[in-house]
Amino acid sequence: MFYTDIKSRPQLAQYDHALLWGGVLLLALGLVMVYSSSIAIAEGSRITGQQPTYYLMRHAVFLALSLLLATVAFQFPLRFWQQAAPYLFLLGAGLLALVLIPGIGREVNGSQRWLSLYLFNLQPSELMKLFVLLYAADYTVRKAAYMHSLSKRFLPMLVVMLVIGWLLLREPDFGALAVITVIAIGILFLGGMTWRLFAILIAMLVAGFLLLIWISPYRMQRVVGFMDPWADPFGKGYQLSHALIAFGRGEWFGVGLGGSVEKLFYLPEAHTDFLLAVIAEELGFVGVALVIVLFAIIVVRAFVIGRQAAALERHFPALVAHGIGLWLGVQAIINMGVNMGVLPTKGLTLPLLSFGGSGIAANCCALAVLLRVDWENRQLMRGLVV
């Protein structure tokens, strides 16, 4: 039974309007820009049947299904998510292992990250971001009494995350590993980890990531290409150089919706990883600024909601809200940094905007859980039992 009082049923006036409309506007903008950025590639591909609306229709279906899942996710109270967190985490780990089995996992562009479900592909690493968030929040609450203990609080979580990291690197999916690591460490820190342990952990992570880059030739090539994309514009720097050209062409107000040249087979992954570059070219600085403002609203509201939950002594919901803010904010910053040439090229989509069913579903469910945290906060402040 989700509601113990008939008067406490959800009403529109009881939601966080800024959070809700921020998410809706990003989803709507994403639908428009995915269509605009994918017309050329859809017309020129045999896989799509040379239908210009192929990616639009699929993205619209993904969006409808994701909103349906989000509606269902909102119905469950946070106590349900806390109880289910360990089992969801195990499910996610199982899917990450399953995707590595030859004949089951689907390989695309040298990466084996997808499970074929006939009508669409499932990317377990996207779901794992939400599952790790819930598990880390539950783990932090359960281990609150040992917040200063290295062996009882930190090491068990480290072992678990090393296993998940190993599975992600086998795919490989270095971008998802980076985001998941930030989520887990951020929640542990917000849950009471001491500065000393936090500093040690950050130093270990930096050293680990540098080592992974050093021992991997293709990651090293991406770093070299990022540092000077114009040194090899037809090789290592090809993708980034064309993204920068798109930003340059957009200037203040863009060349107009649908007027991008870079999406015409020049910029790879224009409708996924480099969607922001197309937005910059067609909508200009104003369009990019709008995207940044909308993400800022969502992240700020997530932390405000988390702080309200903490003030009400709802520690698990507070950490979940903070974790969702960290997740969406960090992934958006990484994607934007890659598109603008501030960070090395990495295969991370722009949350709520880029084409991809698994990512949109996970993002929408995360927003639904965040709205649920806010709704429960409001019920408690009104004196209603949830």
Short mmCIF file of C-alpha atoms in Angstrom, two decimals, residues 47-177:
data_model
loop_
_atom_site.label_atom_id
_atom_site.label_comp_id
_atom_site.label_asym_id
_atom_site.label_seq_id
_atom_site.Cartn_x
_atom_site.Cartn_y
_atom_site.Cartn_z
CA ILE A 47 19.80 -0.51 -41.58
CA THR A 48 17.19 2.23 -41.21
CA GLY A 49 15.58 1.47 -44.54
CA GLN A 50 16.66 4.94 -45.64
CA GLN A 51 13.76 6.42 -43.68
CA PRO A 52 14.57 9.96 -42.47
CA THR A 53 12.27 9.61 -39.44
CA TYR A 54 13.77 6.29 -38.28
CA TYR A 55 15.63 7.67 -35.25
CA LEU A 56 12.83 10.11 -34.45
CA MET A 57 10.26 7.32 -34.23
CA ARG A 58 12.52 5.08 -32.17
CA HIS A 59 13.43 7.93 -29.83
CA ALA A 60 9.75 8.82 -29.44
CA VAL A 61 8.94 5.20 -28.55
CA PHE A 62 11.85 5.08 -26.09
CA LEU A 63 10.64 8.33 -24.57
CA ALA A 64 7.04 7.09 -24.20
CA LEU A 65 8.18 3.83 -22.58
CA SER A 66 10.60 5.71 -20.31
CA LEU A 67 7.86 8.07 -19.12
CA LEU A 68 5.65 5.06 -18.44
CA LEU A 69 8.43 3.42 -16.39
CA ALA A 70 9.00 6.71 -14.58
CA THR A 71 5.31 6.91 -13.69
CA VAL A 72 5.48 3.41 -12.24
CA ALA A 73 8.72 4.18 -10.39
CA PHE A 74 7.13 7.23 -8.77
CA GLN A 75 4.42 5.07 -7.19
CA PHE A 76 6.90 3.23 -4.95
CA PRO A 77 7.88 4.85 -1.64
CA LEU A 78 11.53 5.35 -0.80
CA ARG A 79 11.39 2.57 1.79
CA PHE A 80 10.70 0.16 -1.09
CA TRP A 81 13.73 1.39 -3.02
CA GLN A 82 15.89 1.03 0.09
CA GLN A 83 14.76 -2.56 0.64
CA ALA A 84 15.20 -3.40 -3.05
CA ALA A 85 18.61 -1.69 -3.43
CA PRO A 86 20.84 -4.76 -2.76
CA TYR A 87 18.77 -6.95 -5.09
CA LEU A 88 18.77 -4.34 -7.86
CA PHE A 89 22.53 -4.04 -7.47
CA LEU A 90 22.95 -7.80 -7.85
CA LEU A 91 20.66 -7.73 -10.89
CA GLY A 92 22.77 -5.00 -12.46
CA ALA A 93 26.01 -6.89 -11.75
CA GLY A 94 24.49 -10.01 -13.30
CA LEU A 95 23.54 -8.10 -16.45
CA LEU A 96 27.05 -6.64 -16.70
CA ALA A 97 28.46 -10.18 -16.52
CA LEU A 98 25.89 -11.50 -19.00
CA VAL A 99 26.79 -8.90 -21.61
CA LEU A 100 30.37 -10.25 -21.70
CA ILE A 101 29.32 -13.79 -22.65
CA PRO A 102 30.04 -14.47 -26.35
CA GLY A 103 26.85 -14.94 -28.32
CA ILE A 104 24.74 -13.09 -25.76
CA GLY A 105 26.35 -9.66 -25.56
CA ARG A 106 26.16 -7.53 -28.71
CA GLU A 107 29.29 -5.82 -30.00
CA VAL A 108 29.14 -2.40 -31.68
CA ASN A 109 32.21 -0.41 -32.77
CA GLY A 110 34.55 -2.68 -30.82
CA SER A 111 32.63 -2.44 -27.53
CA GLN A 112 30.46 -5.22 -26.11
CA ARG A 113 27.98 -3.25 -24.00
CA TRP A 114 24.53 -4.32 -25.16
CA LEU A 115 22.06 -7.18 -24.74
CA SER A 116 19.86 -7.74 -27.78
CA LEU A 117 16.15 -7.87 -26.91
CA TYR A 118 15.15 -8.13 -30.59
CA LEU A 119 13.13 -4.91 -30.75
CA PHE A 120 15.85 -2.88 -29.02
CA ASN A 121 19.19 -3.23 -27.27
CA LEU A 122 19.57 -2.99 -23.49
CA GLN A 123 22.71 -1.31 -22.13
CA PRO A 124 23.17 -2.61 -18.55
CA SER A 125 25.78 0.04 -17.64
CA GLU A 126 23.08 2.75 -17.92
CA LEU A 127 20.80 0.93 -15.50
CA MET A 128 23.77 0.22 -13.24
CA LYS A 129 24.20 3.94 -12.59
CA LEU A 130 20.80 4.01 -10.88
CA PHE A 131 21.34 0.68 -9.12
CA VAL A 132 24.76 1.73 -7.76
CA LEU A 133 23.26 5.00 -6.55
CA LEU A 134 20.53 3.21 -4.59
CA TYR A 135 22.96 0.61 -3.24
CA ALA A 136 25.55 3.19 -2.15
CA ALA A 137 22.86 5.22 -0.35
CA ASP A 138 21.54 2.13 1.43
CA TYR A 139 25.07 0.95 2.28
CA THR A 140 26.01 4.35 3.70
CA VAL A 141 22.91 4.45 5.92
CA ARG A 142 23.48 0.89 7.17
CA LYS A 143 27.15 1.58 7.93
CA ALA A 144 26.58 5.00 9.52
CA ALA A 145 27.90 3.76 12.88
CA TYR A 146 31.26 2.90 11.25
CA MET A 147 31.81 6.13 9.31
CA HIS A 148 35.35 6.54 10.68
CA SER A 149 36.35 2.91 10.17
CA LEU A 150 38.44 2.07 7.10
CA SER A 151 37.95 -1.69 7.35
CA LYS A 152 34.24 -1.80 8.26
CA ARG A 153 32.90 0.94 6.02
CA PHE A 154 35.24 1.73 3.18
CA LEU A 155 36.96 -1.55 2.25
CA PRO A 156 33.78 -3.65 1.68
CA MET A 157 32.43 -1.00 -0.70
CA LEU A 158 35.82 -0.77 -2.42
CA VAL A 159 35.86 -4.52 -3.10
CA VAL A 160 32.35 -4.41 -4.55
CA MET A 161 33.17 -1.42 -6.77
CA LEU A 162 36.38 -3.06 -8.00
CA VAL A 163 34.32 -6.00 -9.25
CA ILE A 164 31.90 -3.67 -11.02
CA GLY A 165 34.82 -1.68 -12.41
CA TRP A 166 36.44 -4.84 -13.77
CA LEU A 167 33.20 -5.82 -15.53
CA LEU A 168 32.84 -2.35 -17.06
CA LEU A 169 36.45 -2.29 -18.26
CA ARG A 170 35.97 -5.65 -19.95
CA GLU A 171 33.26 -4.16 -22.21
CA PRO A 172 35.03 -1.61 -22.23
CA ASP A 173 33.01 1.34 -20.88
CA PHE A 174 35.45 3.72 -19.21
CA GLY A 175 32.93 6.59 -19.26
CA ALA A 176 30.29 4.65 -17.32
CA LEU A 177 32.97 3.55 -14.84
#
